[in-house]
Short mmCIF file of N, CA and C in Angstrom, two decimals:
data_model
loop_
_atom_site.label_atom_id
_atom_site.label_comp_id
_atom_site.label_asym_id
_atom_site.label_seq_id
_atom_site.Cartn_x
_atom_site.Cartn_y
_atom_site.Cartn_z
N MET A 296 -18.95 -5.50 2.58
CA MET A 296 -17.97 -4.53 2.18
C MET A 296 -16.83 -5.26 1.49
N SER A 297 -16.49 -4.84 0.32
CA SER A 297 -15.41 -5.45 -0.45
C SER A 297 -14.15 -4.62 -0.31
N PHE A 298 -13.04 -5.27 -0.02
CA PHE A 298 -11.77 -4.58 0.13
C PHE A 298 -11.43 -3.79 -1.12
N ALA A 299 -11.64 -4.36 -2.29
CA ALA A 299 -11.21 -3.75 -3.55
C ALA A 299 -12.27 -2.86 -4.19
N LYS A 300 -13.41 -2.69 -3.54
CA LYS A 300 -14.54 -1.99 -4.13
C LYS A 300 -14.18 -0.60 -4.65
N ASN A 301 -13.40 0.17 -3.92
CA ASN A 301 -13.12 1.55 -4.30
C ASN A 301 -11.73 1.76 -4.88
N ILE A 302 -11.02 0.68 -5.22
CA ILE A 302 -9.69 0.84 -5.81
C ILE A 302 -9.85 1.20 -7.27
N LYS A 303 -9.34 2.36 -7.65
CA LYS A 303 -9.39 2.77 -9.04
C LYS A 303 -8.20 2.17 -9.75
N ARG A 304 -8.41 1.71 -10.96
CA ARG A 304 -7.33 1.16 -11.78
C ARG A 304 -7.13 2.05 -12.99
N SER A 305 -5.91 2.10 -13.45
CA SER A 305 -5.58 2.85 -14.65
C SER A 305 -6.23 2.15 -15.85
N PRO A 306 -6.85 2.90 -16.74
CA PRO A 306 -7.45 2.26 -17.90
C PRO A 306 -6.42 1.51 -18.74
N SER A 307 -5.16 1.96 -18.76
CA SER A 307 -4.12 1.32 -19.54
C SER A 307 -3.30 0.33 -18.71
N GLY A 308 -3.70 -0.10 -18.13
CA GLY A 308 -2.93 -1.08 -17.41
C GLY A 308 -2.81 -0.80 -15.85
N GLY A 309 8.21 11.33 1.89
CA GLY A 309 8.51 11.46 3.26
C GLY A 309 9.93 11.03 3.58
N SER A 310 10.03 10.46 4.51
CA SER A 310 11.31 9.90 4.96
C SER A 310 11.39 8.49 4.44
N SER A 311 12.51 8.14 3.79
CA SER A 311 12.61 6.84 3.14
C SER A 311 12.56 5.69 4.14
N ASP A 312 12.85 5.92 5.42
CA ASP A 312 12.78 4.81 6.37
C ASP A 312 11.35 4.49 6.77
N ASN A 313 10.40 5.21 6.24
CA ASN A 313 8.98 4.91 6.47
C ASN A 313 8.33 4.20 5.28
N TYR A 314 9.14 3.86 4.29
CA TYR A 314 8.65 3.21 3.08
C TYR A 314 9.29 1.83 2.94
N VAL A 315 8.48 0.83 2.63
CA VAL A 315 9.00 -0.52 2.45
C VAL A 315 9.87 -0.55 1.21
N ARG A 316 11.05 -1.10 1.35
CA ARG A 316 11.93 -1.38 0.21
C ARG A 316 11.99 -2.89 0.11
N LEU A 317 11.51 -3.43 -0.98
CA LEU A 317 11.50 -4.88 -1.14
C LEU A 317 12.91 -5.38 -1.37
N GLY A 318 13.46 -6.07 -0.38
CA GLY A 318 14.81 -6.61 -0.48
C GLY A 318 14.79 -7.99 -1.12
N GLN A 319 15.96 -8.51 -1.39
CA GLN A 319 16.07 -9.86 -1.96
C GLN A 319 15.46 -10.87 -0.99
N GLY A 320 14.80 -11.86 -1.52
CA GLY A 320 14.19 -12.90 -0.69
C GLY A 320 12.81 -12.49 -0.21
N GLU A 321 12.41 -13.05 0.94
CA GLU A 321 11.05 -12.85 1.44
C GLU A 321 10.91 -11.52 2.17
N ASN A 322 9.80 -10.83 1.88
CA ASN A 322 9.40 -9.59 2.54
C ASN A 322 7.98 -9.82 3.04
N LYS A 323 7.81 -9.90 4.35
CA LYS A 323 6.50 -10.25 4.92
C LYS A 323 5.88 -9.02 5.57
N PHE A 324 4.57 -8.83 5.32
CA PHE A 324 3.87 -7.71 5.91
C PHE A 324 2.39 -8.02 6.05
N ARG A 325 1.68 -7.16 6.77
CA ARG A 325 0.23 -7.22 6.93
C ARG A 325 -0.33 -5.92 6.39
N ILE A 326 -1.23 -6.00 5.43
CA ILE A 326 -1.90 -4.81 4.92
C ILE A 326 -2.82 -4.31 6.03
N ILE A 327 -2.73 -3.03 6.33
CA ILE A 327 -3.51 -2.42 7.40
C ILE A 327 -4.65 -1.58 6.82
N GLY A 328 -4.36 -0.84 5.77
CA GLY A 328 -5.31 0.15 5.27
C GLY A 328 -6.23 -0.36 4.18
N SER A 329 -7.34 0.36 4.03
CA SER A 329 -8.27 0.10 2.93
C SER A 329 -8.71 1.43 2.34
N THR A 330 -9.39 1.37 1.22
CA THR A 330 -9.87 2.58 0.56
C THR A 330 -10.99 3.25 1.35
N GLU A 331 -11.60 2.52 2.27
CA GLU A 331 -12.75 3.03 3.02
C GLU A 331 -12.39 3.58 4.39
N ASP A 332 -11.11 3.58 4.77
CA ASP A 332 -10.71 4.09 6.07
C ASP A 332 -11.08 5.57 6.20
N LYS A 333 -11.44 5.97 7.41
CA LYS A 333 -11.78 7.36 7.73
C LYS A 333 -10.85 7.81 8.84
N PRO A 334 -10.36 9.00 8.90
CA PRO A 334 -10.72 10.14 8.06
C PRO A 334 -10.00 10.16 6.72
N THR A 335 -8.93 9.39 6.54
CA THR A 335 -8.27 9.32 5.24
C THR A 335 -8.06 7.85 4.88
N PRO A 336 -8.04 7.54 3.60
CA PRO A 336 -7.86 6.13 3.20
C PRO A 336 -6.48 5.60 3.56
N GLY A 337 -6.43 4.31 3.86
CA GLY A 337 -5.17 3.64 4.16
C GLY A 337 -4.66 2.85 2.97
N PHE A 338 -5.34 3.00 1.83
CA PHE A 338 -4.97 2.34 0.58
C PHE A 338 -5.43 3.25 -0.54
N ILE A 339 -4.51 3.67 -1.39
CA ILE A 339 -4.86 4.53 -2.52
C ILE A 339 -4.26 3.97 -3.80
N SER A 340 -4.81 4.38 -4.91
CA SER A 340 -4.23 4.06 -6.21
C SER A 340 -4.13 5.37 -6.98
N GLY A 341 -3.18 5.41 -7.89
CA GLY A 341 -2.97 6.62 -8.66
C GLY A 341 -1.96 6.36 -9.76
N MET A 342 -1.46 7.44 -10.29
CA MET A 342 -0.44 7.40 -11.34
C MET A 342 0.80 8.09 -10.79
N VAL A 343 1.98 7.59 -11.20
CA VAL A 343 3.22 8.21 -10.79
C VAL A 343 4.12 8.38 -12.02
N GLY A 344 4.61 9.58 -12.16
CA GLY A 344 5.57 9.89 -13.21
C GLY A 344 6.83 10.46 -12.57
N TRP A 345 7.94 10.32 -13.26
CA TRP A 345 9.21 10.78 -12.70
C TRP A 345 9.75 11.95 -13.49
N GLY A 346 10.20 12.95 -12.76
CA GLY A 346 10.82 14.13 -13.36
C GLY A 346 12.00 14.55 -12.50
N ASN A 347 12.59 15.67 -12.83
CA ASN A 347 13.73 16.19 -12.06
C ASN A 347 13.31 17.42 -11.28
N ASN A 348 13.81 17.52 -10.04
CA ASN A 348 13.54 18.72 -9.25
C ASN A 348 14.56 19.81 -9.58
N GLU A 349 14.55 20.91 -8.82
CA GLU A 349 15.44 22.05 -9.09
C GLU A 349 16.91 21.67 -9.03
N GLU A 350 17.25 20.67 -8.18
CA GLU A 350 18.65 20.24 -8.05
C GLU A 350 19.03 19.20 -9.10
N GLY A 351 18.12 18.84 -9.97
CA GLY A 351 18.39 17.84 -11.00
C GLY A 351 18.24 16.40 -10.53
N LYS A 352 17.71 16.19 -9.32
CA LYS A 352 17.49 14.83 -8.81
C LYS A 352 16.12 14.33 -9.25
N ARG A 353 16.05 13.01 -9.52
CA ARG A 353 14.77 12.41 -9.92
C ARG A 353 13.78 12.47 -8.76
N LYS A 354 12.54 12.84 -9.09
CA LYS A 354 11.52 13.00 -8.07
C LYS A 354 10.19 12.50 -8.63
N PRO A 355 9.43 11.71 -7.82
CA PRO A 355 8.14 11.24 -8.30
C PRO A 355 7.07 12.32 -8.17
N THR A 356 6.17 12.33 -9.12
CA THR A 356 4.98 13.16 -9.05
C THR A 356 3.78 12.22 -9.18
N ARG A 357 2.93 12.23 -8.16
CA ARG A 357 1.77 11.34 -8.14
C ARG A 357 0.50 12.15 -8.36
N TYR A 358 -0.45 11.54 -9.04
CA TYR A 358 -1.73 12.19 -9.26
C TYR A 358 -2.82 11.14 -9.36
N GLU A 359 -4.06 11.57 -9.14
CA GLU A 359 -5.17 10.64 -9.11
C GLU A 359 -5.52 10.16 -10.51
N ILE A 360 -5.95 8.91 -10.59
CA ILE A 360 -6.39 8.33 -11.85
C ILE A 360 -7.63 9.08 -12.33
N GLY A 361 -7.66 9.39 -13.60
CA GLY A 361 -8.79 10.11 -14.17
C GLY A 361 -8.59 11.61 -14.20
N THR A 362 -7.49 12.10 -13.61
CA THR A 362 -7.19 13.52 -13.67
C THR A 362 -6.01 13.73 -14.62
N PRO A 363 -5.91 14.91 -15.20
CA PRO A 363 -4.79 15.14 -16.12
C PRO A 363 -3.44 15.12 -15.37
N ALA A 364 -2.41 14.69 -16.07
CA ALA A 364 -1.07 14.71 -15.49
C ALA A 364 -0.69 16.16 -15.22
N PRO A 365 -0.10 16.46 -14.06
CA PRO A 365 0.23 17.85 -13.73
C PRO A 365 1.39 18.42 -14.52
N MET A 366 2.12 17.54 -15.24
CA MET A 366 3.25 17.97 -16.04
C MET A 366 3.53 16.89 -17.08
N SER A 367 4.44 17.16 -17.99
CA SER A 367 4.82 16.12 -18.94
C SER A 367 6.02 15.37 -18.37
N PHE A 368 6.11 14.09 -18.70
CA PHE A 368 7.17 13.22 -18.20
C PHE A 368 7.95 12.64 -19.37
N ASP A 369 9.22 12.36 -19.15
CA ASP A 369 10.04 11.73 -20.18
C ASP A 369 9.58 10.31 -20.47
N GLU A 370 9.16 9.60 -19.40
CA GLU A 370 8.68 8.23 -19.54
C GLU A 370 7.19 8.21 -19.21
N LYS A 371 6.50 7.23 -19.75
CA LYS A 371 5.07 7.10 -19.50
C LYS A 371 4.81 6.85 -18.02
N PRO A 372 3.90 7.63 -17.37
CA PRO A 372 3.57 7.39 -15.97
C PRO A 372 3.00 5.98 -15.77
N LYS A 373 3.19 5.46 -14.55
CA LYS A 373 2.72 4.11 -14.21
C LYS A 373 1.67 4.18 -13.12
N GLU A 374 0.77 3.23 -13.16
CA GLU A 374 -0.22 3.08 -12.09
C GLU A 374 0.50 2.57 -10.85
N PHE A 375 0.08 3.05 -9.67
CA PHE A 375 0.65 2.55 -8.42
C PHE A 375 -0.45 2.30 -7.41
N PHE A 376 -0.17 1.42 -6.47
CA PHE A 376 -0.97 1.24 -5.26
C PHE A 376 -0.06 1.66 -4.11
N ALA A 377 -0.58 2.42 -3.17
CA ALA A 377 0.15 2.74 -1.93
C ALA A 377 -0.76 2.35 -0.78
N MET A 378 -0.18 1.66 0.20
CA MET A 378 -0.98 1.18 1.31
C MET A 378 -0.19 1.20 2.60
N ILE A 379 -0.90 1.34 3.70
CA ILE A 379 -0.28 1.25 5.01
C ILE A 379 -0.16 -0.23 5.35
N VAL A 380 1.05 -0.63 5.73
CA VAL A 380 1.31 -2.03 6.08
C VAL A 380 2.11 -2.09 7.38
N TRP A 381 2.02 -3.25 8.03
CA TRP A 381 2.91 -3.55 9.15
C TRP A 381 4.06 -4.34 8.56
N SER A 382 5.27 -3.83 8.70
CA SER A 382 6.46 -4.53 8.22
C SER A 382 6.99 -5.39 9.35
N TYR A 383 7.03 -6.70 9.13
CA TYR A 383 7.59 -7.59 10.15
C TYR A 383 9.09 -7.41 10.28
N ALA A 384 9.77 -7.07 9.20
CA ALA A 384 11.22 -6.87 9.25
C ALA A 384 11.59 -5.65 10.09
N GLU A 385 10.76 -4.59 10.01
CA GLU A 385 11.04 -3.35 10.73
C GLU A 385 10.24 -3.22 12.02
N SER A 386 9.25 -4.09 12.21
CA SER A 386 8.36 -4.04 13.39
C SER A 386 7.72 -2.67 13.55
N LYS A 387 7.18 -2.15 12.44
CA LYS A 387 6.50 -0.86 12.51
C LYS A 387 5.59 -0.68 11.29
N LEU A 388 4.72 0.32 11.40
CA LEU A 388 3.85 0.68 10.28
C LEU A 388 4.67 1.45 9.25
N MET A 389 4.46 1.11 7.99
CA MET A 389 5.19 1.74 6.89
C MET A 389 4.25 1.89 5.70
N ILE A 390 4.73 2.52 4.66
CA ILE A 390 3.98 2.62 3.40
C ILE A 390 4.63 1.70 2.39
N LEU A 391 3.81 0.85 1.79
CA LEU A 391 4.25 -0.01 0.70
C LEU A 391 3.65 0.57 -0.57
N GLU A 392 4.49 0.94 -1.52
CA GLU A 392 4.03 1.43 -2.82
C GLU A 392 4.50 0.44 -3.86
N ILE A 393 3.55 -0.05 -4.65
CA ILE A 393 3.90 -1.00 -5.70
C ILE A 393 3.38 -0.50 -7.05
N ALA A 394 4.21 -0.68 -8.07
CA ALA A 394 3.82 -0.32 -9.44
C ALA A 394 3.88 -1.54 -10.36
N GLN A 395 4.38 -2.65 -9.84
CA GLN A 395 4.48 -3.86 -10.66
C GLN A 395 3.07 -4.42 -10.90
N ALA A 396 2.73 -4.60 -12.17
CA ALA A 396 1.38 -5.04 -12.55
C ALA A 396 1.02 -6.37 -11.90
N GLY A 397 1.94 -7.33 -11.88
CA GLY A 397 1.65 -8.63 -11.31
C GLY A 397 1.30 -8.57 -9.84
N LEU A 398 1.98 -7.70 -9.07
CA LEU A 398 1.68 -7.57 -7.64
C LEU A 398 0.34 -6.87 -7.42
N LYS A 399 0.07 -5.83 -8.21
CA LYS A 399 -1.22 -5.15 -8.08
C LYS A 399 -2.36 -6.10 -8.43
N ASP A 400 -2.18 -6.85 -9.51
CA ASP A 400 -3.21 -7.81 -9.92
C ASP A 400 -3.44 -8.88 -8.86
N LYS A 401 -2.36 -9.33 -8.19
CA LYS A 401 -2.48 -10.37 -7.17
C LYS A 401 -3.26 -9.86 -5.96
N ILE A 402 -3.04 -8.62 -5.55
CA ILE A 402 -3.81 -8.06 -4.44
C ILE A 402 -5.30 -8.04 -4.77
N ILE A 403 -5.63 -7.60 -5.98
CA ILE A 403 -7.04 -7.57 -6.39
C ILE A 403 -7.59 -8.99 -6.47
N GLU A 404 -6.82 -9.91 -7.05
CA GLU A 404 -7.24 -11.30 -7.18
C GLU A 404 -7.52 -11.91 -5.81
N LEU A 405 -6.63 -11.72 -4.86
CA LEU A 405 -6.83 -12.27 -3.52
C LEU A 405 -8.05 -11.66 -2.85
N SER A 406 -8.23 -10.36 -2.98
CA SER A 406 -9.35 -9.70 -2.32
C SER A 406 -10.70 -10.13 -2.90
N GLU A 407 -10.71 -10.54 -4.15
CA GLU A 407 -11.96 -10.98 -4.78
C GLU A 407 -12.17 -12.49 -4.70
N ASP A 408 -11.17 -13.22 -4.20
CA ASP A 408 -11.26 -14.67 -4.08
C ASP A 408 -12.13 -15.04 -2.88
N ALA A 409 -13.10 -15.94 -3.09
CA ALA A 409 -14.03 -16.33 -2.03
C ALA A 409 -13.30 -16.96 -0.84
N ASP A 410 -12.20 -17.65 -1.07
CA ASP A 410 -11.47 -18.30 0.02
C ASP A 410 -10.54 -17.35 0.77
N TRP A 411 -10.02 -16.32 0.13
CA TRP A 411 -9.09 -15.42 0.79
C TRP A 411 -9.76 -14.13 1.24
N GLY A 412 -10.40 -13.42 0.32
CA GLY A 412 -11.09 -12.18 0.68
C GLY A 412 -10.16 -11.07 1.12
N ASP A 413 -10.65 -10.25 2.02
CA ASP A 413 -9.97 -9.05 2.48
C ASP A 413 -8.54 -9.35 2.95
N PRO A 414 -7.51 -8.78 2.28
CA PRO A 414 -6.13 -9.10 2.64
C PRO A 414 -5.67 -8.50 3.97
N ARG A 415 -6.52 -7.78 4.66
CA ARG A 415 -6.16 -7.32 6.00
C ARG A 415 -6.32 -8.44 7.02
N LYS A 416 -6.89 -9.57 6.61
CA LYS A 416 -7.13 -10.68 7.54
C LYS A 416 -6.00 -11.70 7.56
N TYR A 417 -4.94 -11.48 6.79
CA TYR A 417 -3.83 -12.42 6.73
C TYR A 417 -2.56 -11.68 6.32
N ASP A 418 -1.44 -12.28 6.61
CA ASP A 418 -0.15 -11.73 6.19
C ASP A 418 0.10 -12.07 4.73
N VAL A 419 0.93 -11.27 4.09
CA VAL A 419 1.30 -11.49 2.70
C VAL A 419 2.81 -11.45 2.61
N SER A 420 3.35 -12.34 1.80
CA SER A 420 4.79 -12.40 1.57
C SER A 420 5.06 -12.06 0.11
N ILE A 421 6.02 -11.17 -0.11
CA ILE A 421 6.49 -10.89 -1.47
C ILE A 421 7.94 -11.34 -1.53
N VAL A 422 8.21 -12.28 -2.41
CA VAL A 422 9.58 -12.76 -2.61
C VAL A 422 10.14 -12.05 -3.83
N ARG A 423 11.29 -11.40 -3.61
CA ARG A 423 11.97 -10.70 -4.70
C ARG A 423 13.22 -11.49 -5.07
N ASN A 424 13.39 -11.72 -6.36
CA ASN A 424 14.58 -12.39 -6.88
C ASN A 424 15.12 -11.58 -8.05
N GLY A 425 16.44 -11.50 -8.16
CA GLY A 425 17.08 -10.83 -9.28
C GLY A 425 17.31 -9.36 -9.06
N GLU A 426 17.92 -8.74 -10.06
CA GLU A 426 18.26 -7.31 -10.03
C GLU A 426 17.91 -6.68 -11.36
N GLY A 427 17.68 -5.38 -11.34
CA GLY A 427 17.43 -4.63 -12.56
C GLY A 427 16.28 -5.19 -13.37
N LEU A 428 16.50 -5.34 -14.68
CA LEU A 428 15.46 -5.84 -15.57
C LEU A 428 15.16 -7.32 -15.35
N ASP A 429 16.05 -8.02 -14.63
CA ASP A 429 15.85 -9.44 -14.35
C ASP A 429 15.19 -9.69 -12.99
N THR A 430 14.57 -8.66 -12.41
CA THR A 430 13.91 -8.80 -11.11
C THR A 430 12.53 -9.42 -11.30
N SER A 431 12.21 -10.37 -10.42
CA SER A 431 10.87 -10.95 -10.42
C SER A 431 10.31 -10.91 -9.00
N TYR A 432 8.99 -10.87 -8.91
CA TYR A 432 8.30 -10.80 -7.63
C TYR A 432 7.20 -11.85 -7.61
N VAL A 433 7.04 -12.51 -6.46
CA VAL A 433 5.95 -13.46 -6.27
C VAL A 433 5.27 -13.13 -4.95
N MET A 434 3.96 -12.91 -4.98
CA MET A 434 3.20 -12.63 -3.77
C MET A 434 2.45 -13.88 -3.34
N THR A 435 2.55 -14.20 -2.04
CA THR A 435 1.90 -15.38 -1.50
C THR A 435 1.16 -15.01 -0.22
N PRO A 436 -0.13 -15.37 -0.11
CA PRO A 436 -0.83 -15.12 1.15
C PRO A 436 -0.45 -16.18 2.18
N LYS A 437 -0.47 -15.79 3.44
CA LYS A 437 -0.20 -16.70 4.55
C LYS A 437 -1.54 -17.06 5.21
N PRO A 438 -1.55 -18.11 6.05
CA PRO A 438 -2.82 -18.50 6.70
C PRO A 438 -3.44 -17.33 7.47
N MET A 439 -4.77 -17.28 7.45
CA MET A 439 -5.49 -16.21 8.14
C MET A 439 -5.26 -16.31 9.64
N LYS A 440 -5.08 -15.14 10.26
CA LYS A 440 -4.96 -15.06 11.71
C LYS A 440 -5.20 -13.63 12.12
N PRO A 441 -5.68 -13.44 13.36
CA PRO A 441 -5.90 -12.07 13.84
C PRO A 441 -4.57 -11.32 13.94
N ARG A 442 -4.67 -9.99 13.87
CA ARG A 442 -3.48 -9.17 14.06
C ARG A 442 -3.00 -9.29 15.50
N SER A 443 -1.71 -9.14 15.68
CA SER A 443 -1.14 -9.18 17.03
C SER A 443 -1.51 -7.90 17.78
N GLN A 444 -1.38 -7.95 19.09
CA GLN A 444 -1.65 -6.77 19.91
C GLN A 444 -0.66 -5.65 19.59
N GLU A 445 0.57 -6.01 19.26
CA GLU A 445 1.58 -5.01 18.89
C GLU A 445 1.13 -4.22 17.67
N ILE A 446 0.58 -4.91 16.67
CA ILE A 446 0.09 -4.23 15.47
C ILE A 446 -1.12 -3.37 15.83
N ASN A 447 -2.06 -3.93 16.60
CA ASN A 447 -3.26 -3.17 16.99
C ASN A 447 -2.89 -1.90 17.74
N ASP A 448 -1.91 -1.98 18.63
CA ASP A 448 -1.47 -0.79 19.37
C ASP A 448 -0.89 0.25 18.42
N ALA A 449 -0.09 -0.18 17.46
CA ALA A 449 0.49 0.75 16.50
C ALA A 449 -0.60 1.40 15.65
N VAL A 450 -1.59 0.63 15.24
CA VAL A 450 -2.68 1.16 14.42
C VAL A 450 -3.50 2.18 15.20
N SER A 451 -3.74 1.91 16.48
CA SER A 451 -4.58 2.81 17.27
C SER A 451 -3.95 4.19 17.46
N SER A 452 -2.64 4.29 17.32
CA SER A 452 -1.99 5.59 17.51
C SER A 452 -1.37 6.15 16.23
N MET A 453 -1.61 5.52 15.09
CA MET A 453 -0.93 5.97 13.87
C MET A 453 -1.53 7.27 13.34
N LYS A 454 -0.65 8.02 12.69
CA LYS A 454 -1.04 9.25 11.99
C LYS A 454 -0.35 9.21 10.64
N ILE A 455 -1.04 8.65 9.65
CA ILE A 455 -0.48 8.54 8.31
C ILE A 455 -1.55 9.01 7.33
N ASN A 456 -1.19 9.97 6.48
CA ASN A 456 -2.12 10.51 5.50
C ASN A 456 -1.59 10.22 4.10
N LEU A 457 -2.04 9.10 3.51
CA LEU A 457 -1.58 8.73 2.17
C LEU A 457 -1.92 9.77 1.11
N LEU A 458 -3.00 10.51 1.32
CA LEU A 458 -3.39 11.52 0.33
C LEU A 458 -2.33 12.60 0.15
N ALA A 459 -1.44 12.76 1.14
CA ALA A 459 -0.34 13.72 1.01
C ALA A 459 0.58 13.37 -0.16
N LEU A 460 0.61 12.09 -0.56
CA LEU A 460 1.44 11.70 -1.70
C LEU A 460 1.01 12.42 -2.98
N PHE A 461 -0.29 12.70 -3.12
CA PHE A 461 -0.78 13.39 -4.31
C PHE A 461 -0.38 14.86 -4.32
N GLU A 462 -0.01 15.39 -3.16
CA GLU A 462 0.38 16.80 -3.06
C GLU A 462 1.89 16.96 -2.94
N GLY A 463 2.63 15.85 -3.02
CA GLY A 463 4.07 15.91 -2.86
C GLY A 463 4.49 16.10 -1.41
N GLY A 464 3.55 15.86 -0.48
CA GLY A 464 3.81 16.05 0.94
C GLY A 464 4.28 14.79 1.64
N ASP A 465 4.48 14.91 2.93
CA ASP A 465 4.93 13.81 3.77
C ASP A 465 3.74 13.18 4.48
N PRO A 466 3.40 11.92 4.15
CA PRO A 466 2.26 11.27 4.80
C PRO A 466 2.44 11.08 6.30
N PHE A 467 3.66 11.23 6.81
CA PHE A 467 3.94 11.04 8.23
C PHE A 467 4.09 12.36 8.98
N SER A 468 3.74 13.47 8.35
CA SER A 468 3.90 14.77 9.01
C SER A 468 2.95 14.89 10.19
N ASP A 469 3.22 15.86 11.04
CA ASP A 469 2.38 16.07 12.22
C ASP A 469 0.97 16.51 11.88
N GLU A 470 0.76 16.94 10.63
CA GLU A 470 -0.59 17.34 10.23
C GLU A 470 -1.44 16.15 9.78
N ALA A 471 -0.88 14.96 9.81
CA ALA A 471 -1.64 13.78 9.41
C ALA A 471 -2.80 13.58 10.38
N PRO A 472 -3.97 13.14 9.87
CA PRO A 472 -5.11 12.93 10.75
C PRO A 472 -4.88 11.76 11.70
N SER A 473 -5.72 11.66 12.70
CA SER A 473 -5.62 10.58 13.68
C SER A 473 -5.89 9.23 13.07
N ALA A 474 -5.73 8.21 13.88
CA ALA A 474 -5.94 6.82 13.45
C ALA A 474 -7.32 6.64 12.85
N PRO A 475 -7.45 5.70 11.90
CA PRO A 475 -8.75 5.46 11.29
C PRO A 475 -9.70 4.85 12.30
N GLU A 476 -10.99 5.01 12.01
CA GLU A 476 -12.01 4.38 12.84
C GLU A 476 -11.88 2.87 12.72
N ALA A 477 -12.25 2.16 13.77
CA ALA A 477 -12.20 0.70 13.74
C ALA A 477 -13.19 0.19 12.70
N PRO A 478 -12.83 -0.88 11.95
CA PRO A 478 -13.76 -1.42 10.97
C PRO A 478 -14.98 -2.02 11.66
N GLU A 479 -16.08 -2.02 10.92
CA GLU A 479 -17.31 -2.61 11.45
C GLU A 479 -17.18 -4.11 11.55
N ALA A 480 -17.90 -4.69 12.50
CA ALA A 480 -17.90 -6.15 12.65
C ALA A 480 -18.65 -6.78 11.49
N ASN A 481 -18.22 -7.96 11.08
CA ASN A 481 -18.93 -8.67 10.01
C ASN A 481 -19.96 -9.61 10.63
N ASN A 482 -20.67 -10.34 9.82
CA ASN A 482 -21.73 -11.22 10.30
C ASN A 482 -21.23 -12.39 11.13
N GLU A 483 -19.97 -12.77 10.99
CA GLU A 483 -19.42 -13.91 11.74
C GLU A 483 -18.81 -13.47 13.06
N GLY A 484 -18.96 -12.23 13.46
CA GLY A 484 -18.36 -11.75 14.68
C GLY A 484 -17.35 -10.66 14.36
N PRO A 485 -16.60 -10.22 15.36
CA PRO A 485 -15.64 -9.13 15.11
C PRO A 485 -14.60 -9.52 14.08
N ASP A 486 -14.21 -8.52 13.30
CA ASP A 486 -13.16 -8.75 12.30
C ASP A 486 -11.85 -9.08 13.00
N PRO A 487 -11.04 -10.02 12.46
CA PRO A 487 -9.79 -10.37 13.11
C PRO A 487 -8.71 -9.32 12.89
N PHE A 488 -9.02 -8.27 12.18
CA PHE A 488 -8.02 -7.23 11.98
C PHE A 488 -8.46 -6.01 12.72
#
């Protein structure tokens, strides 16, 4: 099973305290979700465009890759990845959404690398430097290690539905499905995640 097997890429390239905000310096997390999680995926890709709501505030509209945009946007929509992660800074499960091409490419590169493979088996650090148009990001994998019991406990009771993002809903609502099924064991023994 390949981590990146079902990630769709663009041909052209809730409550805010539940979403990772990449701060200056190091941001360390563990990717929890994959595209194959059941009953809902823990990793999705899509397109996001920005428009204004009834109050005139900017609001994202997300839609699946390969489907028509639900509305017209002032700026060209961007491809995004959204995934369930364990945030070490917050000590909880959160959603990390990234639209930066370099970060998306690095996740795919790591998942397809024979030495690294599935990024759920190791922590990842994103270092953010700069502000505005001068912002840069560098993603670095950390040594492989099993998830902590604290993370496993959080995963076993989580209710997060990333697909709600495509409907403008809250992935953390009470209608979110139960925790995903445990991943199958690989040939070398149980998965460390």
